[in-house]
């Protein structure tokens, strides 16, 4: 059933119903907009909350080594991700519901206004035609009355014995003229009535039904869009539920990661001093003539030591960490040795790359001046010497701190020392020739494709062609060259800028 057939005479009802539908759509848009504002405010409060309670810097970072502290930080991180999902809900609702429906609402308002305007215009045209018909009808009635009056006057004149023939003929001619005029108005009225009935039929059976059916179609489309908006309200929330569930699972997992025994053990490792417990206080027999001791520490040996162990030192920390308790000193020294070893390895690699570059420049002067590398090589050598001296110094302090114990520190120290000795023994012939580095069998480290053709022009280099697939045997160490293996088995150095790494 359609509105045009069943509600052809209910213009006011259709007007109010379509307006009510648009009002509902507008209310829903406002409802979703307020929901997004709530979500955004909630997400902002959650982020502020996580920021407020997150650890940052110094002592708090050290506390995060404990599982219960680290787990709480994970809880805050997961809560931050949860807040991000609430923001995503707000953004999707705003974009997919509020923005789209707002634009659609404006289109519907304009469409409804056009249809109602067409209906009003059709109604006005019909009313105008009816008024015109009424005017012609009244004119016809007036003319017919005049004709009837003229006919009666002519009959009266004809029956009057005193009337002359001229008067009688004049009265008859006048009556005839009025009758003809009345007939003409009668025909006009009949034609206008037929025209109006045709317009009225078109109005009630064609124009109004079409307009009302268009309004019905518009209202049904509005209902469908509103239904989709209701579903989206749920679907947008449903889409983030898997990630929200993972956030909640992450919070629960953070709780299960806590190990109270491990935390207690970690506290011991971090703060164990290594001092022996104080011995028993000796008995001082004053009856035998022993003078009372002026030292408070004689009767309270902990008093003097407590100041040393537990109070913060106002003086700067010693370079050998002697201001720390024994256990903590050993840990600090070992950490310092590890740092120096890493830095020493880095300087050695840098020196090796510089020596290799100098060799290339000496064999290919067009590529660069070898003398320009001398300051860098000298500085690198000085850095290596300085680091070796520091390493030996800290190893000596660690040896003193460890004493004669057979500990893991000694093993680490011995390994570090043996590595340095081996490096010293092999440093003299480390940079001799490119071919010396091909003696050991190495595993490939990747592949690359030649971007340009390169012609070998010195010992140790190889030629490559554009588009050739190569195997990387040694990566660029900062000198602009890398060692590759061709498909033919030929191996050597090429410029790094001539190839592109293959993923």
mmCIF file of C-alpha atoms in Angstrom, residues 173-367:
data_model
loop_
_atom_site.group_PDB
_atom_site.id
_atom_site.type_symbol
_atom_site.label_atom_id
_atom_site.label_comp_id
_atom_site.label_asym_id
_atom_site.label_seq_id
_atom_site.Cartn_x
_atom_site.Cartn_y
_atom_site.Cartn_z
ATOM 1 C CA UNK A 173 -34.556 41.589 -31.193
ATOM 2 C CA UNK A 174 -33.270 42.605 -27.757
ATOM 3 C CA UNK A 175 -34.574 39.393 -26.194
ATOM 4 C CA UNK A 176 -32.983 37.373 -28.987
ATOM 5 C CA UNK A 177 -29.609 39.094 -28.525
ATOM 6 C CA UNK A 178 -29.678 38.494 -24.775
ATOM 7 C CA UNK A 179 -30.576 34.867 -25.298
ATOM 8 C CA UNK A 180 -27.692 34.377 -27.733
ATOM 9 C CA UNK A 181 -25.288 36.004 -25.271
ATOM 10 C CA UNK A 182 -26.568 33.769 -22.472
ATOM 11 C CA UNK A 183 -26.073 30.707 -24.672
ATOM 12 C CA UNK A 184 -22.499 31.765 -25.331
ATOM 13 C CA UNK A 185 -21.803 32.162 -21.592
ATOM 14 C CA UNK A 186 -23.475 28.797 -21.044
ATOM 15 C CA UNK A 187 -21.080 27.163 -23.484
ATOM 16 C CA UNK A 188 -18.093 28.896 -21.841
ATOM 17 C CA UNK A 189 -19.219 27.716 -18.445
ATOM 18 C CA UNK A 190 -19.619 24.154 -19.698
ATOM 19 C CA UNK A 191 -16.130 24.180 -21.236
ATOM 20 C CA UNK A 192 -14.556 25.679 -18.114
ATOM 21 C CA UNK A 193 -16.336 23.145 -15.925
ATOM 22 C CA UNK A 194 -15.029 20.307 -18.057
ATOM 23 C CA UNK A 195 -11.528 21.738 -17.831
ATOM 24 C CA UNK A 196 -11.733 22.101 -14.062
ATOM 25 C CA UNK A 197 -13.002 18.540 -13.594
ATOM 26 C CA UNK A 198 -10.085 17.305 -15.658
ATOM 27 C CA UNK A 199 -7.615 19.279 -13.547
ATOM 28 C CA UNK A 200 -9.267 18.086 -10.345
ATOM 29 C CA UNK A 201 -9.045 14.468 -11.468
ATOM 30 C CA UNK A 202 -5.384 14.905 -12.363
ATOM 31 C CA UNK A 203 -4.779 16.552 -9.001
ATOM 32 C CA UNK A 204 -6.369 13.796 -6.894
ATOM 33 C CA UNK A 205 -5.406 10.799 -9.018
ATOM 34 C CA UNK A 206 -2.016 11.750 -10.400
ATOM 35 C CA UNK A 207 -0.189 14.769 -8.937
ATOM 36 C CA UNK A 208 -0.960 14.347 -5.223
ATOM 37 C CA UNK A 209 -0.474 10.539 -5.228
ATOM 38 C CA UNK A 210 2.906 10.935 -6.925
ATOM 39 C CA UNK A 211 4.043 13.577 -4.441
ATOM 40 C CA UNK A 212 2.831 11.558 -1.450
ATOM 41 C CA UNK A 213 4.485 8.414 -2.795
ATOM 42 C CA UNK A 214 7.764 10.322 -3.101
ATOM 43 C CA UNK A 215 7.375 11.466 0.494
ATOM 44 C CA UNK A 216 6.710 7.860 1.477
ATOM 45 C CA UNK A 217 9.864 6.718 -0.316
ATOM 46 C CA UNK A 218 11.854 9.488 1.371
ATOM 47 C CA UNK A 219 10.520 8.523 4.805
ATOM 48 C CA UNK A 220 11.272 4.831 4.262
ATOM 49 C CA UNK A 221 14.836 5.670 3.192
ATOM 50 C CA UNK A 222 15.163 7.799 6.314
ATOM 51 C CA UNK A 223 14.013 4.830 8.418
ATOM 52 C CA UNK A 224 16.529 2.524 6.723
ATOM 53 C CA UNK A 225 19.383 4.943 7.351
ATOM 54 C CA UNK A 226 18.303 5.278 10.955
ATOM 55 C CA UNK A 227 18.240 1.488 11.319
ATOM 56 C CA UNK A 228 21.770 1.272 9.913
ATOM 57 C CA UNK A 229 22.827 3.971 12.390
ATOM 58 C CA UNK A 230 21.405 1.893 15.260
ATOM 59 C CA UNK A 231 23.344 -1.159 14.049
ATOM 60 C CA UNK A 232 26.557 0.842 13.605
ATOM 61 C CA UNK A 233 26.219 2.033 17.184
ATOM 62 C CA UNK A 234 26.657 -1.595 18.224
ATOM 63 C CA UNK A 235 29.072 -2.740 15.515
ATOM 64 C CA UNK A 236 31.595 0.027 16.235
ATOM 65 C CA UNK A 237 31.696 -1.094 19.853
ATOM 66 C CA UNK A 238 31.914 -4.760 18.828
ATOM 67 C CA UNK A 239 34.889 -4.136 16.534
ATOM 68 C CA UNK A 240 37.112 -2.991 19.414
ATOM 69 C CA UNK A 241 36.029 -5.727 21.821
ATOM 70 C CA UNK A 242 38.773 -8.188 20.713
ATOM 71 C CA UNK A 243 41.498 -5.599 21.391
ATOM 72 C CA UNK A 244 39.818 -4.527 24.637
ATOM 73 C CA UNK A 245 39.724 -8.193 25.652
ATOM 74 C CA UNK A 246 43.440 -8.465 24.907
ATOM 75 C CA UNK A 247 44.076 -5.398 27.056
ATOM 76 C CA UNK A 248 42.153 -6.958 29.920
ATOM 77 C CA UNK A 249 43.942 -10.265 29.377
ATOM 78 C CA UNK A 250 47.226 -8.359 29.443
ATOM 79 C CA UNK A 251 46.275 -6.823 32.778
ATOM 80 C CA UNK A 252 45.457 -10.274 34.148
ATOM 81 C CA UNK A 253 48.702 -11.678 32.696
ATOM 82 C CA UNK A 254 50.663 -8.895 34.402
ATOM 83 C CA UNK A 255 49.273 -10.149 37.709
ATOM 84 C CA UNK A 256 50.318 -13.733 37.015
ATOM 85 C CA UNK A 257 53.892 -12.639 36.163
ATOM 86 C CA UNK A 258 54.553 -11.465 39.699
ATOM 87 C CA UNK A 259 57.028 -13.721 41.509
ATOM 88 C CA UNK A 260 57.358 -12.808 45.166
ATOM 89 C CA UNK A 261 60.335 -15.106 45.715
ATOM 90 C CA UNK A 262 62.165 -13.630 42.737
ATOM 91 C CA UNK A 263 61.525 -10.092 44.001
ATOM 92 C CA UNK A 264 62.959 -10.977 47.401
ATOM 93 C CA UNK A 265 66.020 -12.550 45.782
ATOM 94 C CA UNK A 266 66.476 -9.490 43.552
ATOM 95 C CA UNK A 267 66.374 -7.178 46.573
ATOM 96 C CA UNK A 268 69.174 -9.219 48.138
ATOM 97 C CA UNK A 269 71.257 -9.091 44.948
ATOM 98 C CA UNK A 270 70.837 -5.351 44.592
ATOM 99 C CA UNK A 271 71.538 -4.345 48.171
ATOM 100 C CA UNK A 272 73.641 -7.104 49.750
ATOM 101 C CA UNK A 273 76.592 -5.301 51.366
ATOM 102 C CA UNK A 274 78.946 -8.242 51.933
ATOM 103 C CA UNK A 275 79.957 -6.989 55.405
ATOM 104 C CA UNK A 276 80.341 -9.487 58.248
ATOM 105 C CA UNK A 277 78.049 -9.217 61.227
ATOM 106 C CA UNK A 278 79.576 -7.421 64.232
ATOM 107 C CA UNK A 279 81.445 -9.629 66.724
ATOM 108 C CA UNK A 280 80.467 -9.950 70.382
ATOM 109 C CA UNK A 281 81.354 -7.017 72.604
ATOM 110 C CA UNK A 282 84.259 -7.959 74.829
ATOM 111 C CA UNK A 283 83.958 -7.773 78.584
ATOM 112 C CA UNK A 284 85.980 -4.970 80.136
ATOM 113 C CA UNK A 285 86.780 -5.782 83.747
ATOM 114 C CA UNK A 286 87.185 -2.469 85.514
ATOM 115 C CA UNK A 287 87.856 -4.275 88.812
ATOM 116 C CA UNK A 288 91.266 -5.223 87.454
ATOM 117 C CA UNK A 289 92.247 -1.616 86.988
ATOM 118 C CA UNK A 290 91.255 -1.229 83.367
ATOM 119 C CA UNK A 291 90.348 2.345 82.529
ATOM 120 C CA UNK A 292 86.926 2.984 80.922
ATOM 121 C CA UNK A 293 87.139 3.474 77.189
ATOM 122 C CA UNK A 294 86.253 6.897 75.804
ATOM 123 C CA UNK A 295 85.120 5.408 72.472
ATOM 124 C CA UNK A 296 81.423 4.885 72.167
ATOM 125 C CA UNK A 297 82.087 2.273 69.534
ATOM 126 C CA UNK A 298 83.736 0.006 72.141
ATOM 127 C CA UNK A 299 80.359 -0.667 73.765
ATOM 128 C CA UNK A 300 78.304 -0.091 70.613
ATOM 129 C CA UNK A 301 80.333 -1.322 67.627
ATOM 130 C CA UNK A 302 77.355 -0.842 65.299
ATOM 131 C CA UNK A 303 77.166 2.846 65.970
ATOM 132 C CA UNK A 304 80.315 3.753 64.084
ATOM 133 C CA UNK A 305 79.694 1.237 61.307
ATOM 134 C CA UNK A 306 76.084 2.201 60.853
ATOM 135 C CA UNK A 307 77.161 5.630 59.781
ATOM 136 C CA UNK A 308 79.480 4.181 57.188
ATOM 137 C CA UNK A 309 77.063 1.622 55.768
ATOM 138 C CA UNK A 310 73.654 3.209 55.749
ATOM 139 C CA UNK A 311 74.155 6.966 55.488
ATOM 140 C CA UNK A 312 74.632 8.638 52.117
ATOM 141 C CA UNK A 313 78.140 9.848 51.364
ATOM 142 C CA UNK A 314 78.474 13.565 50.963
ATOM 143 C CA UNK A 315 81.864 13.221 49.255
ATOM 144 C CA UNK A 316 82.029 12.324 45.516
ATOM 145 C CA UNK A 317 81.973 8.561 44.779
ATOM 146 C CA UNK A 318 85.401 6.984 44.355
ATOM 147 C CA UNK A 319 86.479 5.912 40.873
ATOM 148 C CA UNK A 320 87.165 2.359 42.086
ATOM 149 C CA UNK A 321 83.741 2.262 43.824
ATOM 150 C CA UNK A 322 85.458 1.670 47.166
ATOM 151 C CA UNK A 323 82.718 3.745 48.790
ATOM 152 C CA UNK A 324 80.271 0.910 48.101
ATOM 153 C CA UNK A 325 79.769 -2.309 50.090
ATOM 154 C CA UNK A 326 81.860 -5.246 48.784
ATOM 155 C CA UNK A 327 79.127 -6.994 46.815
ATOM 156 C CA UNK A 328 77.847 -3.818 45.228
ATOM 157 C CA UNK A 329 81.408 -2.723 44.415
ATOM 158 C CA UNK A 330 82.103 -5.972 42.526
ATOM 159 C CA UNK A 331 78.929 -5.551 40.492
ATOM 160 C CA UNK A 332 79.762 -1.962 39.606
ATOM 161 C CA UNK A 333 83.331 -2.866 38.602
ATOM 162 C CA UNK A 334 82.147 -5.765 36.424
ATOM 163 C CA UNK A 335 79.559 -3.525 34.722
ATOM 164 C CA UNK A 336 82.262 -0.906 34.074
ATOM 165 C CA UNK A 337 84.552 -3.559 32.568
ATOM 166 C CA UNK A 338 81.757 -4.727 30.265
ATOM 167 C CA UNK A 339 81.118 -1.163 29.072
ATOM 168 C CA UNK A 340 84.815 -0.516 28.401
ATOM 169 C CA UNK A 341 85.099 -3.831 26.522
ATOM 170 C CA UNK A 342 82.201 -2.904 24.237
ATOM 171 C CA UNK A 343 83.679 0.525 23.571
ATOM 172 C CA UNK A 344 87.106 -1.007 22.887
ATOM 173 C CA UNK A 345 85.595 -3.426 20.359
ATOM 174 C CA UNK A 346 83.867 -0.537 18.629
ATOM 175 C CA UNK A 347 87.120 1.454 18.381
ATOM 176 C CA UNK A 348 88.948 -1.580 16.976
ATOM 177 C CA UNK A 349 86.318 -2.020 14.277
ATOM 178 C CA UNK A 350 86.581 1.666 13.431
ATOM 179 C CA UNK A 351 90.377 1.428 13.218
ATOM 180 C CA UNK A 352 90.158 -1.635 11.016
ATOM 181 C CA UNK A 353 87.784 0.165 8.635
ATOM 182 C CA UNK A 354 90.076 3.222 8.464
ATOM 183 C CA UNK A 355 93.130 1.084 7.704
ATOM 184 C CA UNK A 356 91.229 -0.730 4.988
ATOM 185 C CA UNK A 357 90.119 2.584 3.480
ATOM 186 C CA UNK A 358 93.695 3.880 3.569
ATOM 187 C CA UNK A 359 94.848 0.774 1.698
ATOM 188 C CA UNK A 360 92.207 1.345 -0.960
ATOM 189 C CA UNK A 361 93.211 5.017 -1.327
ATOM 190 C CA UNK A 362 96.899 4.040 -1.636
ATOM 191 C CA UNK A 363 96.105 1.620 -4.461
ATOM 192 C CA UNK A 364 93.559 3.973 -6.061
ATOM 193 C CA UNK A 365 94.666 7.580 -5.532
ATOM 194 C CA UNK A 366 91.757 8.842 -7.644
ATOM 195 C CA UNK A 367 89.360 7.689 -4.927
#
